[in-house]
Amino acid sequence: MTDADRDAFIQRMLQPVLAARDQWGILPSIALAQACLESAYGTRLSAQHNYVGLKDVSFDAGSGGDILTVEDPAMADAPRRARFENFRNETHCAMTLGRLLMRVPAYAQYRDALPDPEACALALQGVYAMDMNYADKLMQIVDRHDLRRYDDAK
């Protein structure tokens, strides 16, 4: 995958993520980094239009399929079956992520950490993703693509 491919994926996800920011108050840099990481820049989806690896959240999304997943690569977890959500499009995916992060009690530390990208990424580690390097991976993507520039843009 080229840098141009990565940049094109970020541009494709930008407007849906900004719409989710406007409606729900999520941090664009982290949401974009999640999409990049969880979908390998759109090349590996867990379900239809599921760019952020959302499992069955039982809001209004469509039922997805079961796939094998490894929760924490550092722990050499055995793959497990998990049900991932299907979404209608990128916007539906980003809006559902926003609703999850801003409404579900388990993500209170994420909300408390706003608008600090590092603190938000750390708040997701061990909650959104069991990978104990999740925050570092998100911040590497944020820095590589200068995604903080979208946090204040309106």
mmCIF file of C-alpha atoms in Angstrom:
data_model
loop_
_atom_site.group_PDB
_atom_site.id
_atom_site.type_symbol
_atom_site.label_atom_id
_atom_site.label_comp_id
_atom_site.label_asym_id
_atom_site.label_seq_id
_atom_site.Cartn_x
_atom_site.Cartn_y
_atom_site.Cartn_z
ATOM 1 C CA MET A 1 0.000 0.000 0.000
ATOM 2 C CA THR A 2 1.351 3.407 -0.946
ATOM 3 C CA ASP A 3 1.185 6.647 1.004
ATOM 4 C CA ALA A 4 -1.219 7.911 -1.663
ATOM 5 C CA ASP A 5 -3.526 4.942 -0.954
ATOM 6 C CA ARG A 6 -3.417 5.673 2.767
ATOM 7 C CA ASP A 7 -4.126 9.363 2.185
ATOM 8 C CA ALA A 8 -7.028 8.512 -0.127
ATOM 9 C CA PHE A 9 -8.576 6.311 2.557
ATOM 10 C CA ILE A 10 -8.259 9.079 5.144
ATOM 11 C CA GLN A 11 -9.908 11.526 2.743
ATOM 12 C CA ARG A 12 -12.739 9.036 2.124
ATOM 13 C CA MET A 13 -13.356 8.736 5.872
ATOM 14 C CA LEU A 14 -12.856 12.422 6.702
ATOM 15 C CA GLN A 15 -16.362 13.778 6.019
ATOM 16 C CA PRO A 16 -18.141 10.898 7.814
ATOM 17 C CA VAL A 17 -15.859 11.339 10.836
ATOM 18 C CA LEU A 18 -16.355 15.123 10.847
ATOM 19 C CA ALA A 19 -20.122 14.582 10.718
ATOM 20 C CA ALA A 20 -19.814 12.269 13.738
ATOM 21 C CA ARG A 21 -17.731 14.916 15.496
ATOM 22 C CA ASP A 22 -20.392 17.520 14.815
ATOM 23 C CA GLN A 23 -23.218 15.298 16.066
ATOM 24 C CA TRP A 24 -21.527 13.399 18.885
ATOM 25 C CA GLY A 25 -18.383 15.332 19.816
ATOM 26 C CA ILE A 26 -15.815 12.616 19.076
ATOM 27 C CA LEU A 27 -12.205 13.462 18.353
ATOM 28 C CA PRO A 28 -11.551 13.197 14.584
ATOM 29 C CA SER A 29 -7.857 12.364 14.914
ATOM 30 C CA ILE A 30 -8.583 9.291 17.015
ATOM 31 C CA ALA A 31 -11.607 8.162 14.993
ATOM 32 C CA LEU A 32 -9.615 8.419 11.767
ATOM 33 C CA ALA A 33 -6.700 6.548 13.330
ATOM 34 C CA GLN A 34 -9.107 3.837 14.516
ATOM 35 C CA ALA A 35 -10.450 3.461 10.974
ATOM 36 C CA CYS A 36 -6.927 3.239 9.569
ATOM 37 C CA LEU A 37 -5.787 0.700 12.135
ATOM 38 C CA GLU A 38 -8.911 -1.445 12.409
ATOM 39 C CA SER A 39 -9.425 -1.778 8.638
ATOM 40 C CA ALA A 40 -5.804 -1.611 7.457
ATOM 41 C CA TYR A 41 -6.672 1.610 5.622
ATOM 42 C CA GLY A 42 -9.879 0.153 4.206
ATOM 43 C CA THR A 43 -8.329 -3.035 2.844
ATOM 44 C CA ARG A 44 -9.532 -5.430 5.542
ATOM 45 C CA LEU A 45 -13.044 -4.967 6.892
ATOM 46 C CA SER A 46 -14.536 -7.019 9.703
ATOM 47 C CA ALA A 47 -18.027 -6.603 8.182
ATOM 48 C CA GLN A 48 -19.799 -4.483 5.554
ATOM 49 C CA HIS A 49 -18.568 -0.854 5.827
ATOM 50 C CA ASN A 50 -17.188 -1.633 9.302
ATOM 51 C CA TYR A 51 -13.997 0.410 9.184
ATOM 52 C CA VAL A 52 -13.549 0.640 12.950
ATOM 53 C CA GLY A 53 -13.899 -2.994 14.025
ATOM 54 C CA LEU A 54 -17.155 -2.480 15.909
ATOM 55 C CA LYS A 55 -18.592 -5.644 17.303
ATOM 56 C CA ASP A 56 -22.357 -6.089 17.676
ATOM 57 C CA VAL A 57 -23.366 -2.904 19.476
ATOM 58 C CA SER A 58 -27.136 -3.466 19.141
ATOM 59 C CA PHE A 59 -27.997 0.111 18.262
ATOM 60 C CA ASP A 60 -29.491 0.371 14.785
ATOM 61 C CA ALA A 61 -26.827 -1.281 12.676
ATOM 62 C CA GLY A 62 -27.424 -4.439 10.720
ATOM 63 C CA SER A 63 -26.326 -7.778 11.999
ATOM 64 C CA GLY A 64 -22.891 -8.675 10.815
ATOM 65 C CA GLY A 65 -21.045 -11.898 10.420
ATOM 66 C CA ASP A 66 -18.910 -13.968 12.717
ATOM 67 C CA ILE A 67 -15.182 -13.821 12.024
ATOM 68 C CA LEU A 68 -12.098 -15.001 13.829
ATOM 69 C CA THR A 69 -10.334 -12.247 15.752
ATOM 70 C CA VAL A 70 -7.349 -11.946 18.067
ATOM 71 C CA GLU A 71 -8.013 -9.506 20.889
ATOM 72 C CA ASP A 72 -4.434 -8.912 22.048
ATOM 73 C CA PRO A 73 -1.622 -9.967 19.712
ATOM 74 C CA ALA A 74 0.966 -9.384 22.453
ATOM 75 C CA MET A 75 -0.695 -12.022 24.625
ATOM 76 C CA ALA A 76 -0.741 -14.594 21.806
ATOM 77 C CA ASP A 77 -4.472 -15.020 22.295
ATOM 78 C CA ALA A 78 -6.061 -17.822 20.407
ATOM 79 C CA PRO A 79 -8.402 -16.521 17.715
ATOM 80 C CA ARG A 80 -12.038 -16.317 18.825
ATOM 81 C CA ARG A 81 -15.257 -15.929 16.925
ATOM 82 C CA ALA A 82 -16.914 -12.544 17.312
ATOM 83 C CA ARG A 83 -19.916 -10.920 15.647
ATOM 84 C CA PHE A 84 -19.094 -7.633 13.912
ATOM 85 C CA GLU A 85 -21.619 -5.035 12.781
ATOM 86 C CA ASN A 86 -22.574 -4.304 9.193
ATOM 87 C CA PHE A 87 -23.132 -0.670 8.244
ATOM 88 C CA ARG A 88 -24.867 0.986 5.294
ATOM 89 C CA ASN A 89 -21.891 3.240 4.505
ATOM 90 C CA GLU A 90 -18.945 5.106 6.017
ATOM 91 C CA THR A 91 -21.173 7.730 7.634
ATOM 92 C CA HIS A 92 -23.344 5.119 9.335
ATOM 93 C CA CYS A 93 -20.177 3.508 10.685
ATOM 94 C CA ALA A 94 -18.724 6.795 11.978
ATOM 95 C CA MET A 95 -22.035 7.874 13.536
ATOM 96 C CA THR A 96 -22.381 4.563 15.352
ATOM 97 C CA LEU A 97 -18.830 4.900 16.648
ATOM 98 C CA GLY A 98 -19.696 8.397 17.868
ATOM 99 C CA ARG A 99 -22.836 7.204 19.611
ATOM 100 C CA LEU A 100 -20.933 4.357 21.265
ATOM 101 C CA LEU A 101 -18.067 6.515 22.521
ATOM 102 C CA MET A 102 -20.287 9.332 23.753
ATOM 103 C CA ARG A 103 -23.156 7.350 25.279
ATOM 104 C CA VAL A 104 -21.894 4.014 26.600
ATOM 105 C CA PRO A 105 -20.726 4.187 30.243
ATOM 106 C CA ALA A 106 -17.622 2.062 29.543
ATOM 107 C CA TYR A 107 -16.211 4.983 27.518
ATOM 108 C CA ALA A 108 -16.531 7.628 30.241
ATOM 109 C CA GLN A 109 -12.723 7.922 30.472
ATOM 110 C CA TYR A 110 -12.611 8.668 26.732
ATOM 111 C CA ARG A 111 -15.166 11.455 27.204
ATOM 112 C CA ASP A 112 -13.285 12.803 30.233
ATOM 113 C CA ALA A 113 -10.047 12.827 28.201
ATOM 114 C CA LEU A 114 -11.459 15.041 25.424
ATOM 115 C CA PRO A 115 -9.916 16.922 23.630
ATOM 116 C CA ASP A 116 -6.489 15.352 24.315
ATOM 117 C CA PRO A 117 -5.696 12.741 21.600
ATOM 118 C CA GLU A 118 -3.074 10.914 23.678
ATOM 119 C CA ALA A 119 -5.386 10.630 26.682
ATOM 120 C CA CYS A 120 -8.326 9.568 24.485
ATOM 121 C CA ALA A 121 -6.217 6.864 22.823
ATOM 122 C CA LEU A 122 -5.092 5.588 26.210
ATOM 123 C CA ALA A 123 -8.694 5.570 27.463
ATOM 124 C CA LEU A 124 -9.653 3.257 24.569
ATOM 125 C CA GLN A 125 -6.861 0.782 25.295
ATOM 126 C CA GLY A 126 -8.162 -2.205 27.230
ATOM 127 C CA VAL A 127 -11.771 -1.092 26.711
ATOM 128 C CA TYR A 128 -12.408 -0.601 22.992
ATOM 129 C CA ALA A 129 -9.509 -2.876 22.080
ATOM 130 C CA MET A 130 -7.755 -5.361 24.289
ATOM 131 C CA ASP A 131 -4.426 -4.814 22.499
ATOM 132 C CA MET A 132 -2.222 -3.270 25.179
ATOM 133 C CA ASN A 133 -0.347 -1.363 22.461
ATOM 134 C CA TYR A 134 -3.546 0.095 20.993
ATOM 135 C CA ALA A 135 -2.912 3.658 22.178
ATOM 136 C CA ASP A 136 0.623 3.665 20.789
ATOM 137 C CA LYS A 137 -0.600 2.311 17.447
ATOM 138 C CA LEU A 138 -3.314 4.975 17.230
ATOM 139 C CA MET A 139 -0.897 7.776 18.075
ATOM 140 C CA GLN A 140 1.636 6.568 15.508
ATOM 141 C CA ILE A 141 -1.087 6.892 12.857
ATOM 142 C CA VAL A 142 -2.204 10.283 14.198
ATOM 143 C CA ASP A 143 1.361 11.566 14.003
ATOM 144 C CA ARG A 144 2.232 9.942 10.669
ATOM 145 C CA HIS A 145 -0.723 11.603 8.936
ATOM 146 C CA ASP A 146 -0.909 14.815 11.013
ATOM 147 C CA LEU A 147 -4.497 13.962 11.990
ATOM 148 C CA ARG A 148 -4.622 16.465 14.878
ATOM 149 C CA ARG A 149 -5.234 19.151 12.250
ATOM 150 C CA TYR A 150 -8.835 17.867 11.996
ATOM 151 C CA ASP A 151 -9.558 18.127 15.718
ATOM 152 C CA ASP A 152 -10.119 21.890 15.695
ATOM 153 C CA ALA A 153 -11.365 22.330 12.130
ATOM 154 C CA LYS A 154 -15.024 23.242 11.852
#
